[in-house]
Short mmCIF file of C-alpha atoms and ligand atoms in Angstrom, two decimals:
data_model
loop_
_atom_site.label_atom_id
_atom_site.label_comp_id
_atom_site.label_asym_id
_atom_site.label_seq_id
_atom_site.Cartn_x
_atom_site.Cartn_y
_atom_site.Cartn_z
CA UNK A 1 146.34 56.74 91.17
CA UNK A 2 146.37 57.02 94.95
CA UNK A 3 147.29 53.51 96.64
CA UNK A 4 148.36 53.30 100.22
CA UNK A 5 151.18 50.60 99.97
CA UNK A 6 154.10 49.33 102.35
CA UNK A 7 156.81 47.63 100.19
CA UNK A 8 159.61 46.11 103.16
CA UNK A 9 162.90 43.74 103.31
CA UNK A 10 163.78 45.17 99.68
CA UNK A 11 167.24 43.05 99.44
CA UNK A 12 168.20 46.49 97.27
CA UNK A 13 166.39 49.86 97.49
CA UNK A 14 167.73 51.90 95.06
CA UNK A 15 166.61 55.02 95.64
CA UNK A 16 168.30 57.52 92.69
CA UNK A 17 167.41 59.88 95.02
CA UNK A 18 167.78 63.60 93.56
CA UNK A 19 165.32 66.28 92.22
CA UNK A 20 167.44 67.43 89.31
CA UNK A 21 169.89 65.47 86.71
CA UNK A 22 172.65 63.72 88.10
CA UNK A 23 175.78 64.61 85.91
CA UNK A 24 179.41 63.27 85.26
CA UNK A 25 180.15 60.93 88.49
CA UNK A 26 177.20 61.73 90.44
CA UNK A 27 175.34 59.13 87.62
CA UNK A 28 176.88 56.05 89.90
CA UNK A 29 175.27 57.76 92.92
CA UNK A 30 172.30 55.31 92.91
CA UNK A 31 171.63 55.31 97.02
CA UNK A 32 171.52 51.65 98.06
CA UNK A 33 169.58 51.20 101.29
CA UNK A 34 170.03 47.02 102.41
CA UNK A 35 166.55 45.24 103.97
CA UNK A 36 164.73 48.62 102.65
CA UNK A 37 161.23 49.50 102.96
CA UNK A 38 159.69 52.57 101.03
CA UNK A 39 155.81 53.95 102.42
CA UNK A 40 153.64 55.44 100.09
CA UNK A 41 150.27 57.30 101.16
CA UNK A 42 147.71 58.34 98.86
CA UNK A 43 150.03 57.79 95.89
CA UNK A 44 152.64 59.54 97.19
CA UNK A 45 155.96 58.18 98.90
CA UNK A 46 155.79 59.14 102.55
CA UNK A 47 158.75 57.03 104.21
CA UNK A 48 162.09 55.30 102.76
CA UNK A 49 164.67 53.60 104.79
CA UNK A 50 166.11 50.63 106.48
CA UNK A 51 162.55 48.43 106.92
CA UNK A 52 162.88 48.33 111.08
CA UNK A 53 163.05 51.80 111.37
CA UNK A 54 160.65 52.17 109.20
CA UNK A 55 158.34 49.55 110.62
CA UNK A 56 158.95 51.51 114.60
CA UNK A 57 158.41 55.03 112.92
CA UNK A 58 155.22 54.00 111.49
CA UNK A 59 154.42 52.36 114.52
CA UNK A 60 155.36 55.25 116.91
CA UNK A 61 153.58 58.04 114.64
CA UNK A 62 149.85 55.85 115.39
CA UNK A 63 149.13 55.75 112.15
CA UNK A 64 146.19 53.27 111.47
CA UNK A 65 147.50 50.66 109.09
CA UNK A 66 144.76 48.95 107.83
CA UNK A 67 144.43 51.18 104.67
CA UNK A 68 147.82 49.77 103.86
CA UNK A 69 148.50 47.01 101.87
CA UNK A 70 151.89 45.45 102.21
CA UNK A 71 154.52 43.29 99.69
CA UNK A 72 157.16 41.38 101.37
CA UNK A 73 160.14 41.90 98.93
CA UNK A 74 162.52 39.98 100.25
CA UNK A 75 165.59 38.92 97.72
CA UNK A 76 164.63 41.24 95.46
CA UNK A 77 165.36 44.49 94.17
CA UNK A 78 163.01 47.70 94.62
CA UNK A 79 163.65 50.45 92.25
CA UNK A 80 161.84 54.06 91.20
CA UNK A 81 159.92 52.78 87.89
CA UNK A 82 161.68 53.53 84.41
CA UNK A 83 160.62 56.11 82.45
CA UNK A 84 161.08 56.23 78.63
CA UNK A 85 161.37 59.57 77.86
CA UNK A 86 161.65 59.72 74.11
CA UNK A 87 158.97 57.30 71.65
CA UNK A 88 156.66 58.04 69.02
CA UNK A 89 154.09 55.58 70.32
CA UNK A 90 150.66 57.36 68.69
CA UNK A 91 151.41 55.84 64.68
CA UNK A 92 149.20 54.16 62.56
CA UNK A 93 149.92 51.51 59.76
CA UNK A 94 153.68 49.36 60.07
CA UNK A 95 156.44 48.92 57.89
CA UNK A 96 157.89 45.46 58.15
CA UNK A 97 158.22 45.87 54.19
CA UNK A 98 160.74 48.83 54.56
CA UNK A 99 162.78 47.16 57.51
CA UNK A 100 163.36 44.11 54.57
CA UNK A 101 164.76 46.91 52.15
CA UNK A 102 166.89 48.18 54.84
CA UNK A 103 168.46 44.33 55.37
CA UNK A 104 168.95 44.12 51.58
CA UNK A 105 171.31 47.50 51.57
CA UNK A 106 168.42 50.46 51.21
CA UNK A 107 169.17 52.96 54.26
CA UNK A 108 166.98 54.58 56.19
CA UNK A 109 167.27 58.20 54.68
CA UNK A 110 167.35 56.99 51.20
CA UNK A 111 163.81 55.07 51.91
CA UNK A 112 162.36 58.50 53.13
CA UNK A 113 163.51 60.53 50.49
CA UNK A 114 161.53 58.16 48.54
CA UNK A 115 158.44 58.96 50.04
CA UNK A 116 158.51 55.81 52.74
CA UNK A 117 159.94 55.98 55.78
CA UNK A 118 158.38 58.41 58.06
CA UNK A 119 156.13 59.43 54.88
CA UNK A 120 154.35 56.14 54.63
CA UNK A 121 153.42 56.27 58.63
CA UNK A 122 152.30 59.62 58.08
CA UNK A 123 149.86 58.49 55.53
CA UNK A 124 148.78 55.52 57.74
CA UNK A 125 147.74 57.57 60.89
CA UNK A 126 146.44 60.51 58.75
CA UNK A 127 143.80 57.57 57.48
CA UNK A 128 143.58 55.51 61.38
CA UNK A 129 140.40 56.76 63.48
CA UNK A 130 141.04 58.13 66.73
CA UNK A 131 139.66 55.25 68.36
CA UNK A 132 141.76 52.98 66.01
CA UNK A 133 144.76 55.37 67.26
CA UNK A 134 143.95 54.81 71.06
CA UNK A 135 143.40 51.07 71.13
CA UNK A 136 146.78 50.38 69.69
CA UNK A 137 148.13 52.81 72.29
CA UNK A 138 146.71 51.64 74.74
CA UNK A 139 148.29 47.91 73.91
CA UNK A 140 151.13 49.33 73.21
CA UNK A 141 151.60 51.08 76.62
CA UNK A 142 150.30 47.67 78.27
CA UNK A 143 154.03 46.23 76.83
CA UNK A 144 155.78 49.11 78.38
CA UNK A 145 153.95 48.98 81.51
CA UNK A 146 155.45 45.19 81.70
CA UNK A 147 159.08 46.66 81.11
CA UNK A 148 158.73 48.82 84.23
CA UNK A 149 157.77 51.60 82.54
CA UNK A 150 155.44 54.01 84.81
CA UNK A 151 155.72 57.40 82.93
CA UNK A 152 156.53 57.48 78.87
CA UNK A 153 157.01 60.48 76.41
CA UNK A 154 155.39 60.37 73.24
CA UNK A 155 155.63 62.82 69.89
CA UNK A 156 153.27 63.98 67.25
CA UNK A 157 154.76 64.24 63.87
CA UNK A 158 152.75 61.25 61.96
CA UNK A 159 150.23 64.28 60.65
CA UNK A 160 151.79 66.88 59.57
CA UNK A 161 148.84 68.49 59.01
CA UNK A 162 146.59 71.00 61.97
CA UNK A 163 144.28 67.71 61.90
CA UNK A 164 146.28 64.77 61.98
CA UNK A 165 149.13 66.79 64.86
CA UNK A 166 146.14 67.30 66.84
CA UNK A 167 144.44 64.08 66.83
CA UNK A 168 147.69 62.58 67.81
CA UNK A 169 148.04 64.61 71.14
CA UNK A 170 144.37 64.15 71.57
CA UNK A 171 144.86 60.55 71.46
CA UNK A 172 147.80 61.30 73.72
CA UNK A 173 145.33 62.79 76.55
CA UNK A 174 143.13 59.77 76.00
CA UNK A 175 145.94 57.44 76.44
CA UNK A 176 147.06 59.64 79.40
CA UNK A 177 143.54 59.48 80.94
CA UNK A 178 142.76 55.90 80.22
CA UNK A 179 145.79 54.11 81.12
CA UNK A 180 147.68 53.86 84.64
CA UNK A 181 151.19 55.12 82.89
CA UNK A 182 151.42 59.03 82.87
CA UNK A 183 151.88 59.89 79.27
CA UNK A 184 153.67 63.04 78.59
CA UNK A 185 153.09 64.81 74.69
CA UNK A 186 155.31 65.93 72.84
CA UNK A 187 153.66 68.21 69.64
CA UNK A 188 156.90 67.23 66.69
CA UNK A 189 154.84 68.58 63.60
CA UNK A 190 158.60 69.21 62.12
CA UNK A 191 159.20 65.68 61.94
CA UNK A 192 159.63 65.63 57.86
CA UNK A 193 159.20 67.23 54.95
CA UNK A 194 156.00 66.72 53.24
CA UNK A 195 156.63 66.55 49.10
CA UNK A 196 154.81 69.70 48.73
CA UNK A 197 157.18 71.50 50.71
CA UNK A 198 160.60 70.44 49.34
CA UNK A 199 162.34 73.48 49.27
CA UNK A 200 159.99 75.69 51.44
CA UNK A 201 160.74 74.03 54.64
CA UNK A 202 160.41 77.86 55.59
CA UNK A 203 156.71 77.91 54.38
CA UNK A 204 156.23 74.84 56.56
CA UNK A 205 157.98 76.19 59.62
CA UNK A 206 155.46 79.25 59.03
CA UNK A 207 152.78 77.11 58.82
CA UNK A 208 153.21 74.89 62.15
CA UNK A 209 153.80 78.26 64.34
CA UNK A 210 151.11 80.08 63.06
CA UNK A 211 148.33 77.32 62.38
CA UNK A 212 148.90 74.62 65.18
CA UNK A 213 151.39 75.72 68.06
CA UNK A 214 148.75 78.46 68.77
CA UNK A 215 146.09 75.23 69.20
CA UNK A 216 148.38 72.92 70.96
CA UNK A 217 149.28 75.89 72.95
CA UNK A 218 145.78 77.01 74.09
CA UNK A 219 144.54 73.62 74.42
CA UNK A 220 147.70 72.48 76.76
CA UNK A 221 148.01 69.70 74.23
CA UNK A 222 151.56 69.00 74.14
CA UNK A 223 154.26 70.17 77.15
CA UNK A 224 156.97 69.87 74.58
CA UNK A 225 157.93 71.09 70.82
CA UNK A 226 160.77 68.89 68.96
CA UNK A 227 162.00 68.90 65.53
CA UNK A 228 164.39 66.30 63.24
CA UNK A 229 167.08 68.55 63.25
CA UNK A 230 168.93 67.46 60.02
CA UNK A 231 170.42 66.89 56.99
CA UNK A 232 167.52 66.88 54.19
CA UNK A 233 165.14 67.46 56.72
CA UNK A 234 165.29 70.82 58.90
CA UNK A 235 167.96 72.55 59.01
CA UNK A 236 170.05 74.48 62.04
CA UNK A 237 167.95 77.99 60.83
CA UNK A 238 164.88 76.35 60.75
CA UNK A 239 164.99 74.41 64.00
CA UNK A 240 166.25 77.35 66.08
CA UNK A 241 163.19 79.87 64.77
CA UNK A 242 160.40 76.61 65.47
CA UNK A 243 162.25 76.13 68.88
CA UNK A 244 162.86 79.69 70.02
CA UNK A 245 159.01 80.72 69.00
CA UNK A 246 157.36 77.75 69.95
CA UNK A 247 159.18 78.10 73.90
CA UNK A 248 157.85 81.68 73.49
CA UNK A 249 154.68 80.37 73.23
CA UNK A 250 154.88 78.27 76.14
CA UNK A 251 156.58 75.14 74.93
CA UNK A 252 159.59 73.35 76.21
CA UNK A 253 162.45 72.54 73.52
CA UNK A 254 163.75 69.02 72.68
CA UNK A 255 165.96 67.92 69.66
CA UNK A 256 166.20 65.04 67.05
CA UNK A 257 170.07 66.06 66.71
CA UNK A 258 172.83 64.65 65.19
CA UNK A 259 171.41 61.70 64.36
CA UNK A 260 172.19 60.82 60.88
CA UNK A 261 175.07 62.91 60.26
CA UNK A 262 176.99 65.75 61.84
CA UNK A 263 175.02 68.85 61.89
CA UNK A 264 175.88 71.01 64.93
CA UNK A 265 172.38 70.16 66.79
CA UNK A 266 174.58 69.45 70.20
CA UNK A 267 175.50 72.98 69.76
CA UNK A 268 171.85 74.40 69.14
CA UNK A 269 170.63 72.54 71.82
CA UNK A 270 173.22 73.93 74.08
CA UNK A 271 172.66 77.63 72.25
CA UNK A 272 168.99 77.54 73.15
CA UNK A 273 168.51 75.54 76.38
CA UNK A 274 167.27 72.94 75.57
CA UNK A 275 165.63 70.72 78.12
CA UNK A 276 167.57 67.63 76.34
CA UNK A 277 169.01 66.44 72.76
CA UNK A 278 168.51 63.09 72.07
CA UNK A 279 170.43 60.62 69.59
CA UNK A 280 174.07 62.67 69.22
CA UNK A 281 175.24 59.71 67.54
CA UNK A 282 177.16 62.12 65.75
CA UNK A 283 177.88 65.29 67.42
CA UNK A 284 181.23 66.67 67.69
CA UNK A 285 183.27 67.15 70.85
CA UNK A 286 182.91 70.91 70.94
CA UNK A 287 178.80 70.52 70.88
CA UNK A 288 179.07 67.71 73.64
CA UNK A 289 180.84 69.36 76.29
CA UNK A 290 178.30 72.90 75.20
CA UNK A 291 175.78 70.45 76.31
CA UNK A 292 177.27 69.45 79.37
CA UNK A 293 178.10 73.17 80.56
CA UNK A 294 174.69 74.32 79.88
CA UNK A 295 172.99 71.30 81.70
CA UNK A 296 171.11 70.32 78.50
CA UNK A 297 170.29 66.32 79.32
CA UNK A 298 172.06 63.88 76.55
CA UNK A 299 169.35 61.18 75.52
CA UNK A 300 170.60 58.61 74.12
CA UNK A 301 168.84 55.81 71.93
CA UNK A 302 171.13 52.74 71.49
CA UNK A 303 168.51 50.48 70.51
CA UNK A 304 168.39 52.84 67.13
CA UNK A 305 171.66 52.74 66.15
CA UNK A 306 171.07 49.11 66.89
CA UNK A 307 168.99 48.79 64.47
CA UNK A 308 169.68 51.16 62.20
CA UNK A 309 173.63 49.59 61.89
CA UNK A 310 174.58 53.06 63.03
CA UNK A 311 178.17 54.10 65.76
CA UNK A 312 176.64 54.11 69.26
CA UNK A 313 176.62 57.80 70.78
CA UNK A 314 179.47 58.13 73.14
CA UNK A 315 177.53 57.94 76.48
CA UNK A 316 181.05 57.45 78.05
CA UNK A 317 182.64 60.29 76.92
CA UNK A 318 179.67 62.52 77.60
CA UNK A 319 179.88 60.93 81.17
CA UNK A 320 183.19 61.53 81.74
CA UNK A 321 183.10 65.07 80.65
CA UNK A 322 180.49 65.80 83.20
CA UNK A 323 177.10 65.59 80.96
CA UNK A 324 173.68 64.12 82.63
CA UNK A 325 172.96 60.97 80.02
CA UNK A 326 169.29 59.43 80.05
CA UNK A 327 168.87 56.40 78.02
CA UNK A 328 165.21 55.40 76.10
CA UNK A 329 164.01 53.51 73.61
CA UNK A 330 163.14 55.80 70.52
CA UNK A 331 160.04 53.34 70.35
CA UNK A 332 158.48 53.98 66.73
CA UNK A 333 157.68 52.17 63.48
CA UNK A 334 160.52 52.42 61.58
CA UNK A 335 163.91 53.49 62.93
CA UNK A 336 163.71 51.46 66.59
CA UNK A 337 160.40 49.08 66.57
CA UNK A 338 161.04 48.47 69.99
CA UNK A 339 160.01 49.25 73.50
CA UNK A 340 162.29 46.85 75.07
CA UNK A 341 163.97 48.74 78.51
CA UNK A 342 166.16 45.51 78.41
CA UNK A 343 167.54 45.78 75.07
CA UNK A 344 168.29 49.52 75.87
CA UNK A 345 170.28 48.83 78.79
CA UNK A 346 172.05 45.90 77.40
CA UNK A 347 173.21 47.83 74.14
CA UNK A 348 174.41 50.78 77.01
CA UNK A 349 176.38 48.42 78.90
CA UNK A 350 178.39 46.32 76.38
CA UNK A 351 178.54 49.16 73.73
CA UNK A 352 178.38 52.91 75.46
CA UNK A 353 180.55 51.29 78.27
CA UNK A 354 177.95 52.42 80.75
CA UNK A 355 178.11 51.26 84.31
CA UNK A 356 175.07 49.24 85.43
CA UNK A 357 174.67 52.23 88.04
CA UNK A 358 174.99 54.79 85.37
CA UNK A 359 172.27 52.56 83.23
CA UNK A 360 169.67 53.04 86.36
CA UNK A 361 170.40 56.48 86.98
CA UNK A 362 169.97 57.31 83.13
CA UNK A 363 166.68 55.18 83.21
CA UNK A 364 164.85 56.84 86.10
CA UNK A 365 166.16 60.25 87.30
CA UNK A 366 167.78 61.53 84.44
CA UNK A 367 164.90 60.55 82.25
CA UNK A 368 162.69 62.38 84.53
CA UNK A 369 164.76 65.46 84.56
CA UNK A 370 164.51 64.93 80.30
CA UNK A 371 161.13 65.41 80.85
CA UNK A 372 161.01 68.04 83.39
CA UNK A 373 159.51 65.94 85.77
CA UNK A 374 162.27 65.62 88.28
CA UNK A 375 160.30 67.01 90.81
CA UNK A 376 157.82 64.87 90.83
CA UNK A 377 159.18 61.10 89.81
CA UNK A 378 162.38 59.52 88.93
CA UNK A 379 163.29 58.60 92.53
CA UNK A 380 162.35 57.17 95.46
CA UNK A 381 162.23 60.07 97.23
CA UNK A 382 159.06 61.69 100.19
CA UNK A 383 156.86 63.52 98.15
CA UNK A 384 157.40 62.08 94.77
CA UNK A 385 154.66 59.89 93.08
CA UNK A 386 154.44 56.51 94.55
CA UNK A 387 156.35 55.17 91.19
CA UNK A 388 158.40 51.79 92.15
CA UNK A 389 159.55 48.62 90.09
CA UNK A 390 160.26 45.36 91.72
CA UNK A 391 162.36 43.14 90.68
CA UNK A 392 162.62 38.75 90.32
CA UNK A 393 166.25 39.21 91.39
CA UNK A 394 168.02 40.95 94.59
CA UNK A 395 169.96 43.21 92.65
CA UNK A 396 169.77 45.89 90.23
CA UNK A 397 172.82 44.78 88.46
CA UNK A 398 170.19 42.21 86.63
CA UNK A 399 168.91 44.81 84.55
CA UNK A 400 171.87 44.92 81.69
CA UNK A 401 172.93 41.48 82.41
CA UNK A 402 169.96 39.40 81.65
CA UNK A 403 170.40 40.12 78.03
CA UNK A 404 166.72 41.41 76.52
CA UNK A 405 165.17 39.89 79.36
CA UNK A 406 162.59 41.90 81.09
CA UNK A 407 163.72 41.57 85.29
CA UNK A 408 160.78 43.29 86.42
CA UNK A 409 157.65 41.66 88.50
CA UNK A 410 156.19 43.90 89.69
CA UNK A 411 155.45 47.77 88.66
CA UNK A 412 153.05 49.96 91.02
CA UNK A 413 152.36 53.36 90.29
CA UNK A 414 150.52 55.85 92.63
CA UNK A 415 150.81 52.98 95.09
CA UNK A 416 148.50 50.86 93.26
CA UNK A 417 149.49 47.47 91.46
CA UNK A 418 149.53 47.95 88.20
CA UNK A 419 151.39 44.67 86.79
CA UNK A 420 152.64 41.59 87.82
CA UNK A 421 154.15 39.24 86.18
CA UNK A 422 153.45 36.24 89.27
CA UNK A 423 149.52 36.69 87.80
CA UNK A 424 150.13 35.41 84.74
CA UNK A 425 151.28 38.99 83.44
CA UNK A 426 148.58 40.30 83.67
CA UNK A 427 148.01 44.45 82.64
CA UNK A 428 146.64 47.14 85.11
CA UNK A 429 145.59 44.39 87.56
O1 NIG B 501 163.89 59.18 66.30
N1 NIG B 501 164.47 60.54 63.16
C1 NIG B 501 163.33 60.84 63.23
N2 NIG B 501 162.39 60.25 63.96
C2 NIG B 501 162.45 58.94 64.52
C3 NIG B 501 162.07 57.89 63.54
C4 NIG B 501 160.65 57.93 63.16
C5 NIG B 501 160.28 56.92 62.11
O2 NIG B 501 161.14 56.35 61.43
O3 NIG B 501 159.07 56.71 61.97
C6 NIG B 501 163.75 58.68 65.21
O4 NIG B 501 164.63 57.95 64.71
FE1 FE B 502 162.82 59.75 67.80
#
């Protein structure tokens, strides 16, 4: 999108500004500018600073403002937009039947060793249409979009099959294409272990890097490869060979690690250079500050061990021993049914003891730079995409603190309107 757009009199304009992960103590480093304006031409942001100098450099360089439109955001907050850089949003089917089991005592890992779990979604989106596939995307991304959510990862890994993979990154590109949030895919064929391969996760391994990496390779499908790094599932052997021969191929390596139980995936991720690990709700000191020293980004997903009754990751420590830490939602249909940005930075604050700074850093240029896309959004910064978030309230300090509760108005990407909550809430207006 390529909107010409003058947002002034920002009571806050947090800027984040940086092109790379902000680590350790540099995370509070949010760049408040008072009475701020930001310019953005042709979707991308031209000027940010106090609004009257602003205003008089616009006015001085003769530039013909009529093109422009303008928001007055006075007693509010102006922000870079969010970006959730870990979901499985591309899933067909539910399982609001499995989330009663877990509430009666059945746990997560047990359920998919049954054959539920991420089984029974796998079943549901082999059988869901491509078109069936992209309109509950595109709904889906809607609710994001109304969080303040202007560019979103999302993963394969509902197939496990050449067919069903790729129809979930080709969805991806249609979701990317259709809707005004940049969608960024992730291919995760070694998301579980099919029946037929218990015991030959090997075979399987074989199987994704010589029958669909090659495809998802050639047909720039996915910009990512990431695997469920764990017990019962893959383990350390098998996720380094996927990792190390699928970024051969082209791929950038994420990692499902430590998420259920102490593995060593911190340490892997560290091992291979990883572009981030995400979960680490259990990873060991040693793999944490590997991490940190190798500048692999932590993500961390508090809204899953939320809901799966799970120890929160230790954002703090990871903080405090210098690591970058981006926060997301994990949206998906069984171990975090929820896109909620709110609920996310809530959980951060009261149980990862993260600083409301450290919360908007981890939401917006950390979770760029967990994406690789540092460089291009996660800040208000010239030359980055016209990405920005306003907000009902003059301060970000409203995010964590108004529990669950979305703060955001208004979200514009490419310096076009996108939502606004003052129209009724209405989507890509
Ligand atoms: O991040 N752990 C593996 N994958 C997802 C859950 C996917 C699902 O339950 O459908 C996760 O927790
Ligand atoms: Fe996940």
């Amino acid at each position: 999108m390529k909107g010409n757009l003058i947002i002034k009199n920002a009571s806050e304009l947090v800027t984040c500004s940086g092109f790379t992960a902000k680590k350790g103590r540099e995370m509070s480093e949010i760049g408040i500018i008072g009475e701020g304006a930001v310019v953005i031409e042709q979707g991308r942001i031209t000027r940010v600073g106090p609004t009257t100098k602003v205003l008089a450099e616009l006015k001085a360089s003769g530039k013909d403002l009529s093109p422009f439109a303008s928001i007055d955001a006075s007693g509010k907050a102006v922000l870079p937009g969010f970006i959730d850089s870990h979901t499985h949003l591309v899933f067909g089917g539910y399982r609001a039947e499995e989330y009663a089991w877990r509430l009666k005592g059945d746990s997560y890992m047990d359920i998919l060793q049954r054959g539920g779990g991420i089984l029974s979604t796998v079943a549901a989106t082999r059988s869901a249409s491509r078109e069936e596939l992209t309109d509950a995307g595109l709904k889906r991304l809607d609710s994001m979009l109304a969080f303040g959510v202007t560019t979103v990862e999302g993963k394969s890994g509902y197939g496990l099959d050449r067919a069903t993979e790729v129809k979930q990154l080709e969805v991806m590109a249609d979701l990317n294409r259709l809707h005004p949030l940049d969608v960024v895919p992730t291919f995760m064929g070694a998301h579980a272990v099919l029946p037929e391969y218990k015991g030959r996760e090997n075979d399987y391994i074989d199987f994704l890097l010589k029958e669909v990496v090659p495809e998802v390779v050639s047909r720039r499908l996915a910009e990512f490869c990431d695997v469920f790094c764990e017990k019962n599932v893959f383990s350390l052997k098998q996720s380094r060979r996927l990792l190390t021969n699928a970024v051969e191929s082209g791929l950038k390596s994420k990692l499902h690690a430590d998420e259920i139980v102490q593995l060593g995936g911190a340490e892997l991720a560290a091992e291979i250079g990883a572009v981030s690990a995400d979960h680490l709700l259990h990873a060991s000191d040693e793999g944490l500050s590997a991490m940190a020293q190798a500048g692999v980004v932590a993500t961390l997903l508090p809204a899953t061990a939320f809901s799966l009754r799970e120890p929160y990751a230790r954002g703090r420590l990871m903080i405090d021993a210098g690591g970058a830490v981006a926060l997301a939602t994990d949206f998906n249909p069984g171990s975090c049914f929820s896109e909620s940005i709110p609920l996310v930075a809530a959980l951060a604050a009261l149980y990862m003891n993260l600083s409301p700074e450290e919360i908007v850093t981890a939401l917006t240029i950390n979770a760029a730079a967990a994406l690789d896309r540092a460089q291009v959004t996660g800040s208000l910064d010239p030359g980055k995409q016209g990405d920005v978030i306003i907000l009902e309230n003059p301060s970000y300090r409203f995010i964590p603190y108004h529990l669950g509760v979305s703060t955001v108005e208004k979200v514009i990407k490419g310096g076009v309107l996108v939502f606004d909550k003052l129209r009724q809430g209405e989507c890509r207006c």
